[in-house]
Every structure is written in C-alpha cells, then in structure tokens.
Amino acid sequence: MTQNKTYDVVIVGSGISGAVIAKTLTQAGKRVLLLEAGLTAGMNLDRNGNYLNYVDYLNTFYQAEIKVPNSPYPNIKDAPSINVIDMQPITATNSPSTTGYLVQAGPLPFASDCLRGPGGTTLHWLGSTPRMLPNDFKMKSLYGVGVDWPISYEDLMPYYEMAEFEIGVSGNVDQIKWPEASTEKQQVALKNKYYGKNYVFPMQEIPTSYLDSIFTGLVKEINNNDPVKFNGKKATIGFSTTPQGRNSVPNPQYPYRDILWNPKKKKLEFQTKKRWNIQLNGVVDIPEDEKYEYLPVGSTWDPNTGLRCEGNASCVPICPVQAKYNALKTLFKADRTKTTIKTQSVASKVLYDEKTKEITGIEYKTYNTANSLTYETHVAKGKIYVLAASAIENAKILLASGIANSSDQVGRNLMDHLCLLTWGLLPEKGYPYRGPGSTTNMSSFRDGPFRKEHAAWICPIDNWGWAWPVFSPGSDLAVALSKNIFGQELRALLADSIPRQLLLHYECEQAPEPGNRVTIDPNYRDAIGNYRPVIHYDASDYMKKAFKAAKDLNNQIFKDAGIQDYTVYSPTIAQDYVGYEGQGYNFWGAGHIVGTHRMGSSKKDSVVNADCRTWDHDNLYLVGCGNMPTLGTSNPTLTTTALTFKAAEAILKQLEK
Ligand SMILES: Cc1cc2nc3c(=O)[nH]c(=O)nc-3n(C[C@H](O)[C@H](O)[C@H](O)COP(=O)(O)OP(=O)(O)OC[C@H]3O[C@@H](n4cnc5c(N)ncnc54)[C@H](O)[C@@H]3O)c2cc1C
Ligand code: SF4
C-alpha cells in the first residue's frame, strides 16, 4: 500500500540524529514523516505519558538479572536490538556466531550495542560530550593513517555550538586541555582559538567526583617526583574535565535561546536571549518574560526531578530522573502540527528510479503488536529522504536496497573505541559510585606523533567501581562468600575494598579498515524477513600496539601510586581477547559505532559529501555516526550531532531552492 500523502522529508529513526532533523525542519515550517522501528509505548512526548513509560523501563531494569545497557528496554522480535549479552567468542565451531541480532563472522566479535526504540541509543548513553581535536580531522596528512575529513574543525565550530545547545551541555571550557599545549598560556590560547574567547557551555560544570581528586592527586605526585615514561620518553600526565549531556545549574552567561532557520540568509542561526543582570553577590536578575529559561535546556519532562543530576552513577543504562539528555527531549520540541510519527514501522528498503537515480520512496513494515510478527507493508513518499537509523542499520538498509554504493564503501570501515580496562584498589578510599559515570579524563595521550605508530586514547576515570569488567559490587560479595567469609568480617572486607575500587578505561581510537564491515546475506533474516547485519571485524596491530603502550603506562601509574593491580586479561573475562608480543589483552566495546557510510571529498572513496548528502542520489541524506571517516578519541555523538545540524541546513537550502 502506498501512502497518499507526500511529505517534504521522510526520516527513518528517532534517535538524536533523526530528532534533530525533525525538530529543525518542522520549526522551519517543513512537513516531516518520521518512521520509528520501536514500540508505540516508548514514543510518549507528553509529560505524564513519558513518566509512566519511563517507570516501566526503570522497573524492568531493577528486576533484570544481568544489568547491561539494553536491560531496561524492550527487545522485540519485529525490530531486534544489538545486545552485548548475545556476544560470544568466535571459534571454528561457532562461525559465524548467530546468537543475537548480529551475525558475527569474526574473526573477533563486534562488542558494542545500540538501541532500537523511540529516542534510540541516547536512552542508555553515558552522555560524555567532548569535541574532537582539530588534528583528528587530518589523520592521513598528519600521521598517514586512514583518511582526512572533507571539512576542518573550524568548519564544524558553529555546528558544535548548536549541538552543545541542543544537548544542553554542562561543562567548563577553561578546564578543557589540549595535548599539544605544554604551558598554561598555550592552553588559554588554544581555548580561545578552538572555542572562542567568551564561549561558555549552556550549563555550568557538574562537580567532579571525590574519586577524581584522589586519583589525580596521586598522579600529580608522580608527575612531580618521577614522571612516567611513554614509549621510552618522560611524559607528564594531564587531566581534563569532561563536558556532559546532563543537567546542572544553567549558566547565566549563556547567550542563546534557540536555533532557527533564516530563510533570507539560507542558514541556521542562534536566537539570543536578553542579557541577564548578574549582580555582584551572584544573584541573577532574569527578565520576567524569560524566567522559564533559567530551567536547564534538558529539563523537558518532570521539572521537579530531572532539573539536576543527582549523582547516582547509573547513567548507563538508565538515569532514574532523566537529568541526562535523551533524544525524546529534542523530538518534544519539534512542531507537532508539522510532524507525523509512525511507530512500529521498520524501514526495509529505499526505492529509486533506475534512470534518474532519484529516491522515490521508503518501503516499511508496520507490525501490529510487540513480537506479533504480523505486519503490513507501506511506502512513504517525500521530496527528500533521511536515514537516521544508526551506523549499522543505515548501512544495512542501503545494502538491502542496492543504492548509494558506487564507491563500494557502504558498510566498510566500521569502527568503535576499543576499551582496555584496568582496575585496582587505591591506597585510600575514593568512594566510587557517587556522581555521574565519569567526570574527568586523562587527556595527554589523545594526540601526538605516536599516532603514526599506534592509536591514541582518552582515558576516563570511571565512577562505577569494578562494575564493568567484573560486575562489582555483586561479584565482590560472591567472591567473599565463596571463601566462607560472613558476618562482621564480610562487612569489614566490603567496607574496606569497595570504596577503594578504581577503574580506568583506555578508550583507543580504531583506525578505518575496509575489511571491518557490515554486509548482508540472504540466509540471515530477522523474524519479519528483513536482513540481519553480518559483521566482519578484527583488531589490527595499530590497535594492539596501543593496548601495549596503554598497559605499560598504566603499570607505571599503578606501581608508583601504590594502587594494587587486580587487572586480569583472559578469554573468559570478555569475548574480545587478542595476543600481542607475548601478552594477552581484553578489550570492550564503547558503543561508539561509526564509519559505515563515511563522508569525503570525492565520490570515489566516500558515500556522502560534507553535507551528509549521498553522492549517488541528490535527494538522499544519511545522518549519524556512520558519516565519520575517522573516530578520534572523543565520544562521537556531539560531533555527529554537529554534522546533523549541518545536514539540516543543507536540506532546508535544497527544499527552498
Ligand atoms: C553504552 C553506551 C554508552 C554511550 N555513551 C556515549 C557517550 O557518553 N557519549 C557519546 O558521544 N556517545 C555515546 N554513545 C553512543 C551514542 O549513544 C550514539 O552515538 C548515538 O545515540 C547515536 O544516535 P543516532 O540517532 O545516530 O542513532 P540511534 O540513537 O541508534 O537511533 C537510531 C534510531 O533509528 C531507529 N531505527 C533503527 N532501525 C530502523 C529501521 N529499520 N526503521 C525505522 N527505525 C529504525 C531506532 O529504533 C532508533 O530510534 C554510547 C553508546 C552506548 C551503547
Ligand atoms: S548521575 Fe544519576 S542523576 Fe546524574 S545523569 Fe547519571 S543517572 Fe542521572
């Protein structure tokens, strides 16, 4: 059945990428149809409905035996999600591994997940929002690795500001450090250059955790007394605080109130606020008609709870009060009179005219109820089409449709941050499990000439004890009980050890490799006949060298700081286990799934141009992390959201030609 209505734009997916397109376009007066694979119950854009549905997620989470990122959310057969608990080592007898939604062809399993449901993966993201470094855009010309981006950091700066507005980032620009600067003066000069002299984030910095102060204090002593060696040379370890997508105190200096389309200038522009009068005693005198703006940007739902982060460290998989940003908050602000949303509608194929290459519709299957497996097929029609279904799904839909692939790059260059975890007991109590998942990162090894040899990394100080690698604190109890430790002795043991738990993760940037890829195979389909993504994945020596360098560095820090090392790598600790120069390493996925439809300057080796428009089809845009040609060491969503604003501007220009 074909839809009669023709929309200006048809969007697939209601994660942050789809939501930004929907909000920006409808606010500019365009009519959009949004197709969302997840359940109707999750698409609640009114306060009460949202609250009730969210309570369901919370209850599911509390009752879940295994608490992983997808635990709170429904996994439905009609539109299954990638789930880390489905991942298994790939062996001769288990190849490909087909236990979950992904078909894992190996040789290593791809170890990250994402969420198919209204709001997408931001429902269970951590919310860290650093910008990429300027050098990250020039990996080929500076370090001979991967490719250069078709745009520079400077080109993206105005869009980074839009992304920070939309997410409502909390942070302190003065606390962000650039690895290339070695003096305080250079830091200030780079801050002025890369953020602008007077730039502030929408919200003030979330206080850093007590654990951060203990660990950074120990490292400062190392820096002062006997600096560590990195690749054979003395190195000073520096820290940055991490900008975050969670509510803190709104910054009265922040000048913007909205982002709107200017049809005359054909560009997106910030709307500025009236100046707030900040008095000497810190009291803010807000004009009467702007008082509502003192609410944090992200306080869309229940203003009595989500107004401020409460520091309970369960950001992944679910923030109990919705102080953390999620994409439904953006969708809430779309002009509802111009937005049609169809949930339980799974896009399966993009249709096109073979002669003109113009996209003519999107075929989608609407299922009746969760897991019913009965559905109707429809075609959605618009002038322009936008795939925002996540890096793996976007690639899969393109491959299933046989489009946009004249470069043969669709599905290739799948990347993630490969996380090398290290864990130990601090010499004194740092009290993890208080504050957001992470508030400070080790930032010195994010860039440098060593990137010619091995991957760079960012290293967040994690605030959730040893939960990630060994499921603390439950596992601590289990270990003690297995040793017959009970009663007072048990209480004393746990009270001494759990508050001293330290977890670091060296988040190593994966380089693009054409063989790491998403493909499709007619033998592997889901319950309603859509293709399942087939993943081919491995870790190159560029990554393994980084694991070695990071672990060497970590060993020195732990030894010099008196941290008892409990790190163990083995094939049973995590599914991804690799050997390098006689040592074994485990790595974990970060959920930063990128690269599968990269942007570039030439249609020969990229899928989209710098506006996220496919080279092969004038009326097809792809948004999301699949566009990123290289990953850098930043969590990718802020950058991808900046690119999405750039794409929204290009779509509006095209519609108004
Ligand atoms: C555990 C975890 C922690 C993370 N932490 C961070 C972090 O701290 N910082 C950061 O920058 N990033 C983080 N990320 C990554 C971040 O969550 C993603 O980059 C981001 O959410 C991607 O947004 P998106 O809109 O492009 O895709 P998604 O959020 O995945 O949205 C895709 C949407 O498309 C829908 N969809 C999928 N297939 C179809 C189909 N066939 N038809 C119709 N609809 C479809 C889905 O239901 C979903 O709504 C994390 C990820 C994970 C897993
Ligand atoms: S620390 Fe708690 S309140 Fe703050 S964002 Fe995370 S889960 Fe939400």
XYZ file of C-alpha atoms and ligand atoms in Angstrom:
718
model
C 0.000 0.000 0.000
C 1.425 3.421 -0.899
C 0.891 6.420 1.345
C -1.151 9.105 -0.411
C 0.425 11.942 1.477
C 3.674 13.397 0.279
C 5.852 14.962 2.932
C 8.724 17.356 2.473
C 11.021 14.922 4.205
C 10.780 11.289 5.318
C 13.102 10.418 8.210
C 13.975 6.916 9.416
C 14.818 6.770 13.134
C 14.053 8.887 16.205
C 17.472 8.879 17.894
C 19.315 12.151 18.322
C 20.155 12.279 14.593
C 16.567 11.832 13.407
C 15.177 14.041 16.179
C 17.478 16.968 15.315
C 16.423 16.767 11.661
C 12.718 16.572 12.622
C 12.910 19.470 15.068
C 14.968 21.765 12.831
C 12.904 21.145 9.707
C 9.474 21.403 11.311
C 10.444 24.595 13.128
C 11.273 25.940 9.662
C 7.751 25.030 8.513
C 8.504 21.783 6.653
C 6.289 18.707 6.939
C 8.036 15.547 8.006
C 7.138 11.898 8.383
C 9.209 10.054 10.966
C 9.374 6.261 10.792
C 10.425 4.554 14.011
C 11.004 0.816 14.391
C 10.407 0.726 18.161
C 7.216 0.315 20.160
C 4.490 2.966 20.202
C 4.542 2.829 24.017
C 8.013 4.372 24.033
C 7.042 7.348 21.889
C 5.466 9.429 24.607
C 6.010 13.111 24.078
C 3.696 14.378 26.810
C 4.961 14.689 30.371
C 2.633 12.177 32.023
C 2.855 9.512 29.346
C 6.604 9.849 29.239
C 6.826 9.496 33.013
C 4.675 6.353 33.111
C 6.556 4.677 30.283
C 9.849 5.590 31.903
C 8.764 3.994 35.175
C 8.196 0.781 33.195
C 11.773 0.957 31.901
C 13.057 1.528 35.438
C 11.131 -1.406 36.876
C 12.394 -3.686 34.103
C 15.920 -2.526 34.889
C 15.601 -3.081 38.633
C 14.322 -6.618 38.044
C 16.888 -7.543 35.364
C 19.270 -10.250 36.491
C 22.039 -9.093 34.161
C 22.375 -5.320 34.060
C 23.758 -4.293 30.663
C 22.968 -1.168 28.594
C 19.859 -2.648 26.934
C 18.397 -4.234 30.120
C 15.682 -1.631 30.821
C 14.304 -1.536 27.289
C 12.148 -3.958 25.290
C 13.905 -6.125 22.724
C 11.282 -7.052 20.186
C 11.420 -9.713 17.534
C 9.961 -7.425 14.864
C 12.846 -4.945 15.304
C 15.560 -6.575 17.406
C 18.345 -4.572 19.037
C 22.026 -5.428 19.113
C 22.740 -6.583 22.659
C 26.120 -7.175 24.321
C 24.850 -10.222 26.189
C 24.425 -12.024 22.861
C 28.104 -11.766 22.050
C 30.232 -14.914 22.058
C 33.822 -15.730 21.140
C 34.026 -16.842 17.525
C 35.580 -20.270 17.197
C 35.935 -22.860 14.454
C 32.689 -24.477 15.607
C 30.892 -21.187 16.184
C 31.464 -19.265 12.976
C 29.529 -17.225 12.262
C 28.079 -16.652 15.695
C 24.339 -16.098 15.304
C 23.053 -15.958 18.867
C 21.923 -12.340 18.736
C 20.584 -9.987 16.095
C 24.052 -9.542 14.590
C 25.562 -12.333 12.555
C 29.158 -12.214 13.766
C 31.534 -13.535 11.109
C 34.622 -12.536 13.103
C 37.433 -13.232 13.472
C 36.590 -11.160 16.592
C 33.067 -10.390 17.788
C 31.968 -6.770 17.498
C 31.340 -5.861 21.107
C 29.048 -2.803 21.119
C 25.311 -2.391 21.123
C 22.698 0.182 20.254
C 19.004 0.514 20.966
C 16.074 0.253 18.575
C 13.284 2.138 20.244
C 11.925 5.699 20.395
C 14.766 8.026 21.420
C 17.339 5.487 20.237
C 20.648 4.830 21.902
C 20.766 8.115 23.869
C 18.367 6.392 26.287
C 21.335 4.415 27.579
C 24.337 6.502 26.567
C 26.681 7.886 29.189
C 26.359 11.458 27.973
C 30.025 12.477 27.675
C 30.280 15.211 25.046
C 33.867 16.256 24.298
C 34.577 17.852 20.918
C 37.053 16.200 18.565
C 40.527 17.712 18.367
C 41.446 19.755 15.271
C 44.137 17.201 14.316
C 41.558 14.380 14.361
C 40.216 15.743 11.068
C 43.619 15.366 9.346
C 44.768 11.846 10.239
C 46.018 10.993 6.746
C 48.011 14.153 6.091
C 49.458 14.382 9.613
C 50.002 10.733 10.513
C 49.489 8.699 7.323
C 46.540 6.831 8.886
C 43.048 6.407 7.414
C 41.705 9.421 5.537
C 41.273 13.164 6.058
C 37.835 14.603 6.610
C 36.392 16.820 3.871
C 35.919 19.537 6.498
C 38.085 21.007 9.260
C 37.432 21.560 12.946
C 36.982 25.256 12.146
C 34.255 24.435 9.584
C 32.398 22.493 12.254
C 32.761 25.044 15.077
C 29.395 26.828 14.597
C 27.639 23.468 14.405
C 29.413 22.223 17.528
C 27.835 25.180 19.328
C 24.418 24.135 18.022
C 24.959 20.565 19.191
C 26.021 21.786 22.637
C 22.901 23.922 22.804
C 20.627 21.068 21.777
C 22.075 18.579 24.238
C 22.304 21.247 26.938
C 25.945 20.526 27.710
C 27.290 21.146 31.215
C 30.966 21.982 31.445
C 33.732 24.482 31.971
C 35.607 25.487 28.837
C 38.585 26.643 30.913
C 39.088 23.105 32.216
C 39.447 21.515 28.780
C 43.033 20.703 27.920
C 44.750 20.271 24.575
C 47.553 17.683 24.470
C 49.581 19.884 22.123
C 49.858 22.681 24.746
C 52.528 22.345 27.385
C 52.089 25.644 29.271
C 49.064 27.295 30.846
C 49.458 30.222 28.425
C 49.286 27.869 25.435
C 46.192 26.197 26.916
C 44.416 29.567 27.127
C 45.463 30.489 23.578
C 44.093 27.186 22.244
C 40.891 27.534 24.234
C 40.355 30.976 22.700
C 41.114 29.624 19.243
C 39.059 26.457 19.395
C 36.052 27.603 21.446
C 36.146 31.386 21.082
C 37.260 33.802 23.777
C 33.934 34.265 25.528
C 32.377 30.880 24.869
C 30.554 29.174 27.727
C 28.525 25.965 27.805
C 24.748 26.161 28.375
C 25.177 24.779 31.888
C 27.873 25.017 34.482
C 30.234 22.174 35.135
C 28.956 19.132 37.029
C 31.176 18.939 40.130
C 33.982 16.449 39.593
C 33.892 13.391 41.827
C 35.864 12.880 45.034
C 37.398 9.812 43.397
C 38.789 12.081 40.660
C 40.514 14.253 43.234
C 42.127 11.233 44.924
C 43.389 9.706 41.690
C 44.542 12.947 40.038
C 46.284 13.858 43.320
C 48.269 10.611 43.224
C 49.214 11.205 39.586
C 50.310 14.785 40.287
C 52.796 13.413 42.804
C 54.134 11.055 40.153
C 54.453 13.969 37.699
C 56.384 15.985 40.278
C 58.642 13.241 41.634
C 59.425 10.765 38.892
C 57.383 11.179 35.699
C 56.266 8.074 33.838
C 57.778 7.033 30.539
C 55.567 6.846 27.477
C 57.110 4.981 24.528
C 60.513 5.373 26.192
C 60.310 9.147 26.857
C 59.393 11.015 30.039
C 55.790 12.222 29.972
C 53.657 14.427 32.185
C 50.110 13.154 32.651
C 47.397 15.802 32.370
C 43.656 15.729 33.043
C 40.631 17.483 31.585
C 37.168 17.659 32.975
C 34.568 16.132 30.671
C 31.687 18.164 29.200
C 28.461 16.224 29.685
C 24.895 15.980 28.431
C 23.244 16.098 31.855
C 21.569 18.884 33.751
C 23.478 21.029 36.211
C 22.995 24.700 37.032
C 22.161 26.800 33.950
C 24.902 29.243 33.059
C 23.556 32.811 33.282
C 26.276 33.927 30.842
C 24.993 31.586 28.140
C 23.531 33.815 25.431
C 21.323 31.547 23.299
C 17.652 30.588 23.498
C 17.058 28.670 20.253
C 18.359 27.770 16.791
C 16.179 28.894 13.900
C 16.288 28.843 10.110
C 16.827 32.222 8.482
C 15.187 31.813 5.021
C 16.739 35.023 3.701
C 20.293 34.162 4.598
C 19.636 30.451 3.999
C 21.316 29.388 7.200
C 20.603 28.246 10.741
C 21.119 30.959 13.319
C 21.087 31.229 17.079
C 18.372 33.313 18.690
C 19.928 35.245 21.541
C 18.435 35.950 24.985
C 18.072 39.322 26.571
C 21.029 39.952 28.829
C 20.574 38.723 32.368
C 21.765 41.090 35.038
C 24.243 39.271 37.247
C 24.783 41.191 40.457
C 27.971 41.271 42.500
C 26.567 38.887 45.096
C 25.877 36.350 42.347
C 22.098 36.920 42.297
C 20.758 36.704 38.776
C 18.064 39.197 37.839
C 16.189 37.493 34.992
C 13.682 39.478 32.917
C 10.125 38.379 33.862
C 9.312 37.033 30.387
C 12.444 34.898 30.261
C 12.259 33.278 33.667
C 11.486 29.888 32.194
C 14.842 29.946 30.515
C 16.610 29.550 33.812
C 15.499 25.941 33.583
C 18.206 23.700 32.178
C 17.833 23.076 28.450
C 17.342 19.391 29.094
C 14.589 19.703 31.719
C 11.812 18.884 29.290
C 9.959 16.330 31.352
C 9.350 16.470 35.076
C 10.920 19.704 36.294
C 10.840 18.502 39.888
C 13.178 15.602 39.294
C 15.227 15.910 36.117
C 16.291 19.503 36.780
C 19.630 18.484 38.230
C 21.867 15.451 38.042
C 21.660 13.733 41.406
C 24.910 11.831 41.046
C 23.761 8.225 41.382
C 26.158 6.857 38.745
C 23.600 4.711 36.895
C 23.684 6.879 33.750
C 24.320 3.713 31.715
C 21.836 2.097 31.312
C 19.222 4.476 32.725
C 19.098 7.776 34.529
C 16.262 7.372 37.071
C 15.294 11.056 36.907
C 16.015 11.879 33.246
C 18.565 14.523 34.203
C 20.640 13.014 31.425
C 19.828 14.128 27.883
C 17.916 11.760 25.635
C 16.661 12.348 22.100
C 12.953 12.415 23.032
C 13.677 15.800 24.596
C 14.608 17.124 21.156
C 11.646 15.462 19.471
C 9.369 17.032 22.083
C 10.363 20.447 20.698
C 9.524 19.614 17.055
C 6.479 21.468 15.687
C 3.885 18.742 16.259
C 1.476 20.222 13.695
C 4.066 19.504 11.025
C 5.307 16.145 12.344
C 3.734 12.771 11.618
C 5.254 9.922 13.590
C 4.709 6.290 12.681
C 5.983 3.879 15.288
C 6.316 0.089 14.999
C 7.337 0.886 11.419
C 10.550 -0.767 10.278
C 12.157 0.653 7.135
C 13.356 -2.213 4.988
C 14.220 -0.767 1.603
C 14.829 2.539 -0.155
C 13.208 2.680 -3.602
C 14.711 4.597 -6.505
C 14.329 5.397 -10.164
C 16.977 3.447 -12.053
C 17.284 6.092 -14.774
C 17.400 9.299 -12.762
C 18.776 7.754 -9.541
C 16.196 9.786 -7.666
C 14.859 8.191 -4.484
C 11.141 7.593 -4.882
C 10.057 6.142 -1.548
C 10.876 4.129 1.541
C 9.307 0.736 1.984
C 8.489 -0.076 5.590
C 6.737 -2.802 7.535
C 4.304 -1.823 10.281
C 3.862 -4.609 12.829
C 0.737 -4.865 14.952
C 1.911 -5.552 18.480
C 5.234 -6.393 20.114
C 6.506 -9.747 18.845
C 3.290 -10.339 16.841
C 5.232 -10.879 13.594
C 2.189 -9.818 11.592
C 2.698 -6.668 9.589
C 1.610 -4.582 6.637
C 3.976 -3.178 4.036
C 3.735 0.501 3.061
C 5.714 3.028 1.051
C 6.425 6.502 2.455
C 6.803 9.348 -0.017
C 8.644 12.617 0.346
C 10.769 15.083 -1.568
C 13.877 14.289 0.435
C 14.749 11.166 2.448
C 16.958 10.945 5.531
C 18.264 7.708 7.030
C 18.977 8.170 10.751
C 18.769 4.543 11.846
C 22.339 4.278 13.316
C 25.607 3.349 11.637
C 24.906 -0.367 11.298
C 21.220 -0.098 10.310
C 21.825 2.723 7.812
C 24.461 0.626 6.054
C 22.271 -2.455 6.137
C 19.280 -0.626 4.616
C 21.488 0.820 1.846
C 22.943 -2.593 1.045
C 19.477 -4.177 1.072
C 18.341 -1.503 -1.399
C 21.415 -1.698 -3.664
C 21.922 2.076 -3.573
C 24.458 4.819 -2.737
C 27.344 2.431 -3.174
C 29.198 3.432 -6.348
C 32.298 3.902 -4.126
C 31.949 0.379 -2.678
C 32.332 1.988 0.754
C 28.851 1.291 2.162
C 29.228 -0.864 5.263
C 33.033 -0.659 5.294
C 35.350 0.990 7.842
C 33.213 0.005 10.815
C 34.925 1.459 13.902
C 34.490 1.705 17.646
C 36.604 2.786 20.565
C 38.324 -0.349 21.808
C 38.416 -0.041 25.583
C 41.304 -1.540 27.501
C 40.095 -1.670 31.096
C 42.411 -1.666 34.114
C 41.273 -1.999 37.702
C 42.892 -1.859 41.116
C 42.487 -0.843 44.754
C 43.503 2.680 45.716
C 45.710 3.157 48.773
C 42.896 5.222 50.320
C 39.132 5.369 49.923
C 37.971 7.240 46.809
C 34.279 6.288 47.213
C 33.214 5.346 43.664
C 29.513 5.029 42.761
C 28.938 8.705 43.542
C 28.495 11.232 40.752
C 27.939 10.579 37.055
C 29.702 7.697 35.272
C 32.761 9.841 34.698
C 33.645 13.494 35.216
C 37.394 13.662 34.453
C 39.620 12.122 31.816
C 43.329 11.631 31.313
C 43.784 13.764 28.205
C 47.536 13.763 27.433
C 47.532 10.829 25.042
C 44.754 11.981 22.744
C 47.176 13.266 20.136
C 50.839 13.283 19.133
C 53.284 11.955 16.557
C 52.911 8.472 18.117
C 49.647 8.200 16.152
C 51.808 7.245 13.165
C 52.608 4.028 15.043
C 49.629 3.278 17.244
C 46.194 4.509 18.214
C 45.666 7.436 20.569
C 43.275 7.201 23.504
C 41.308 9.173 26.008
C 41.172 7.630 29.472
C 38.117 8.472 31.591
C 38.308 7.904 35.341
C 35.263 5.685 35.858
C 32.953 6.238 38.755
C 31.302 2.827 38.843
C 33.906 0.786 40.691
C 34.704 -2.501 39.014
C 31.162 -2.972 37.724
C 32.117 -3.007 34.046
C 34.772 -5.763 33.955
C 33.712 -7.986 36.873
C 30.148 -6.888 37.812
C 31.015 -5.326 41.182
C 29.712 -4.907 43.803
C 27.676 -8.156 43.431
C 30.777 -10.115 42.415
C 32.709 -8.872 45.484
C 30.044 -10.382 47.683
C 30.059 -13.626 45.710
C 33.865 -13.941 45.948
C 33.797 -13.327 49.719
C 31.020 -15.877 50.251
C 32.892 -18.442 48.176
C 35.731 -18.045 50.687
C 33.336 -18.591 53.595
C 33.613 -15.010 54.794
C 30.443 -13.958 56.633
C 29.088 -11.523 59.249
C 31.302 -8.840 60.679
C 34.327 -9.988 58.716
C 32.354 -9.758 55.487
C 31.085 -6.264 56.324
C 34.597 -5.086 57.166
C 36.018 -6.562 53.956
C 33.425 -4.952 51.703
C 33.548 -1.622 53.560
C 37.293 -1.528 53.087
C 37.596 -2.731 49.495
C 34.601 -1.388 47.560
C 35.287 2.280 48.436
C 38.866 1.801 47.210
C 37.912 0.426 43.790
C 39.426 2.267 40.841
C 38.552 1.588 37.203
C 40.199 3.251 34.212
C 39.395 2.621 30.593
C 41.833 3.446 27.848
C 39.435 4.261 25.020
C 41.592 3.626 21.919
C 40.552 5.101 18.567
C 40.115 2.437 15.940
C 41.539 3.254 12.505
C 39.358 2.701 9.432
C 39.922 -0.732 7.844
C 37.878 -1.644 4.762
C 37.651 -5.280 5.927
C 35.859 -4.308 9.153
C 32.425 -4.116 7.700
C 28.681 -4.672 7.658
C 27.373 -6.910 4.894
C 24.113 -8.746 4.205
C 23.398 -12.350 3.323
C 20.016 -13.694 2.175
C 20.500 -16.646 4.548
C 20.251 -14.367 7.587
C 16.977 -12.542 8.075
C 15.032 -11.424 11.129
C 11.566 -12.614 12.126
C 9.755 -10.284 9.703
C 12.063 -11.032 6.791
C 14.424 -8.056 6.983
C 18.150 -8.603 6.600
C 20.221 -9.042 9.738
C 23.563 -7.229 9.688
C 26.512 -9.568 9.081
C 29.634 -8.184 10.785
C 33.260 -8.866 9.830
C 35.556 -7.499 12.497
C 39.141 -7.603 13.723
C 41.683 -5.521 15.663
C 44.795 -4.517 13.702
C 48.337 -4.169 15.010
C 47.725 -0.403 15.144
C 45.277 -1.155 17.956
C 47.301 -3.879 19.648
C 50.349 -1.599 19.851
C 48.120 0.945 21.577
C 46.980 -1.691 24.100
C 50.601 -2.455 24.894
C 51.549 1.230 25.237
C 48.496 1.938 27.406
C 49.077 -1.069 29.659
C 52.775 -0.184 30.086
C 51.765 3.325 31.097
C 49.081 2.011 33.418
C 51.527 -0.392 35.120
C 53.811 2.524 35.965
C 50.942 4.619 37.332
C 49.572 1.788 39.464
C 53.031 0.901 40.821
C 54.114 4.468 41.578
C 50.752 5.447 43.087
C 50.552 2.351 45.325
C 47.443 1.039 43.556
C 47.063 -2.752 43.952
C 46.555 -4.109 40.449
C 43.660 -6.575 40.062
C 43.541 -6.397 36.250
C 43.306 -9.817 34.629
C 43.026 -10.475 30.904
C 41.868 -13.869 29.697
C 39.473 -15.318 27.112
C 36.885 -15.763 29.890
C 36.910 -12.143 31.143
C 35.493 -10.715 27.900
C 34.786 -12.073 24.417
C 37.406 -9.932 22.708
C 40.833 -11.278 23.607
C 43.944 -10.653 21.488
C 47.610 -11.502 21.832
C 50.460 -9.123 21.067
C 54.183 -9.609 21.678
C 53.605 -12.424 24.141
C 50.896 -10.646 26.166
C 47.130 -11.142 26.093
C 44.691 -8.208 26.192
C 40.935 -7.976 26.512
C 39.076 -5.073 25.023
C 35.478 -3.989 25.452
C 33.281 -2.041 23.010
C 32.354 1.564 23.797
C 29.059 1.761 21.896
C 30.695 4.299 19.559
C 29.686 2.673 16.282
C 30.975 4.772 13.363
C 32.312 4.872 9.827
C 29.974 2.689 7.745
C 28.970 5.388 5.223
C 31.791 7.832 5.516
C 31.896 11.375 4.206
C 34.648 12.540 1.893
C 35.747 14.981 -0.787
C 35.372 12.527 -3.644
C 32.612 10.146 -4.653
C 35.304 7.613 -5.476
C 36.098 6.761 -1.877
C 33.182 8.028 0.204
C 29.413 7.630 0.424
C 28.313 11.155 1.377
C 29.648 14.665 0.858
C 30.404 17.214 3.586
C 26.649 17.960 3.905
C 25.835 14.266 4.535
C 24.138 14.011 1.132
C 24.816 10.794 -0.792
C 26.963 11.328 -3.860
C 24.769 8.956 -5.849
C 21.292 10.295 -5.015
C 20.544 14.018 -4.797
C 17.536 13.544 -2.515
C 19.023 11.091 -0.009
C 20.856 12.156 3.163
C 22.452 9.903 5.772
C 22.877 11.196 9.333
C 24.548 9.642 12.361
C 27.972 8.319 13.270
C 28.254 6.288 10.061
C 29.367 9.550 8.395
C 32.571 9.864 10.415
C 35.658 8.996 8.300
C 37.857 8.623 11.398
C 36.949 8.449 15.060
C 39.485 10.436 17.073
C 39.365 9.996 20.822
C 36.115 11.822 21.544
C 32.823 10.125 22.214
C 31.180 10.613 18.806
C 27.665 11.919 19.434
C 28.422 15.617 19.836
C 30.378 15.586 16.571
C 27.710 13.626 14.756
C 25.039 15.997 16.059
C 27.066 18.961 14.776
C 27.173 17.231 11.372
C 23.424 16.644 11.595
C 22.756 20.368 12.060
C 24.944 20.970 9.004
C 22.864 18.395 7.100
C 19.590 20.013 8.270
C 20.798 23.349 6.925
C 21.675 21.748 3.570
C 18.249 20.045 3.379
C 16.467 23.332 4.055
C 18.539 25.039 1.366
C 17.676 22.263 -1.089
C 13.952 22.428 -0.262
C 13.899 26.193 -0.738
C 15.845 26.318 -3.988
C 26.508 2.083 26.458
C 26.689 3.256 25.538
C 27.213 4.440 26.049
C 27.418 5.521 25.190
N 27.924 6.677 25.708
C 28.177 7.717 24.884
C 28.736 8.927 25.404
O 28.992 9.072 26.594
N 28.972 9.931 24.532
C 28.735 9.806 23.189
O 29.031 10.744 22.454
N 28.175 8.693 22.689
C 27.891 7.648 23.494
N 27.332 6.511 22.987
C 26.972 6.484 21.549
C 25.650 7.185 21.320
O 24.663 6.601 22.097
C 25.285 7.113 19.839
O 26.348 7.647 19.080
C 24.044 7.926 19.485
O 22.994 7.663 20.368
C 23.640 7.629 18.045
O 22.476 8.363 17.745
P 21.687 8.096 16.377
O 20.466 8.925 16.435
O 22.582 8.323 15.224
O 21.339 6.543 16.398
P 20.406 5.772 17.443
O 20.342 6.516 18.707
O 20.878 4.376 17.484
O 18.962 5.870 16.811
C 18.572 5.112 15.702
C 17.056 5.134 15.651
O 16.625 4.504 14.465
C 15.604 3.547 14.763
N 15.705 2.508 13.737
C 16.700 1.594 13.585
N 16.434 0.820 12.520
C 15.270 1.261 11.989
C 14.511 0.865 10.876
N 14.889 -0.117 10.056
N 13.342 1.515 10.637
C 12.918 2.524 11.442
N 13.624 2.940 12.517
C 14.798 2.325 12.770
C 15.950 3.070 16.158
O 14.847 2.495 16.801
C 16.407 4.370 16.803
O 15.336 5.133 17.289
C 27.092 5.415 23.813
C 26.543 4.227 23.308
C 26.357 3.147 24.163
C 25.801 1.880 23.600
S 24.495 10.519 37.831
Fe 22.415 9.813 38.267
S 21.108 11.653 38.072
Fe 23.091 12.118 37.147
S 22.751 11.679 34.992
Fe 23.670 9.841 35.889
S 21.954 8.579 36.480
Fe 21.133 10.651 36.097
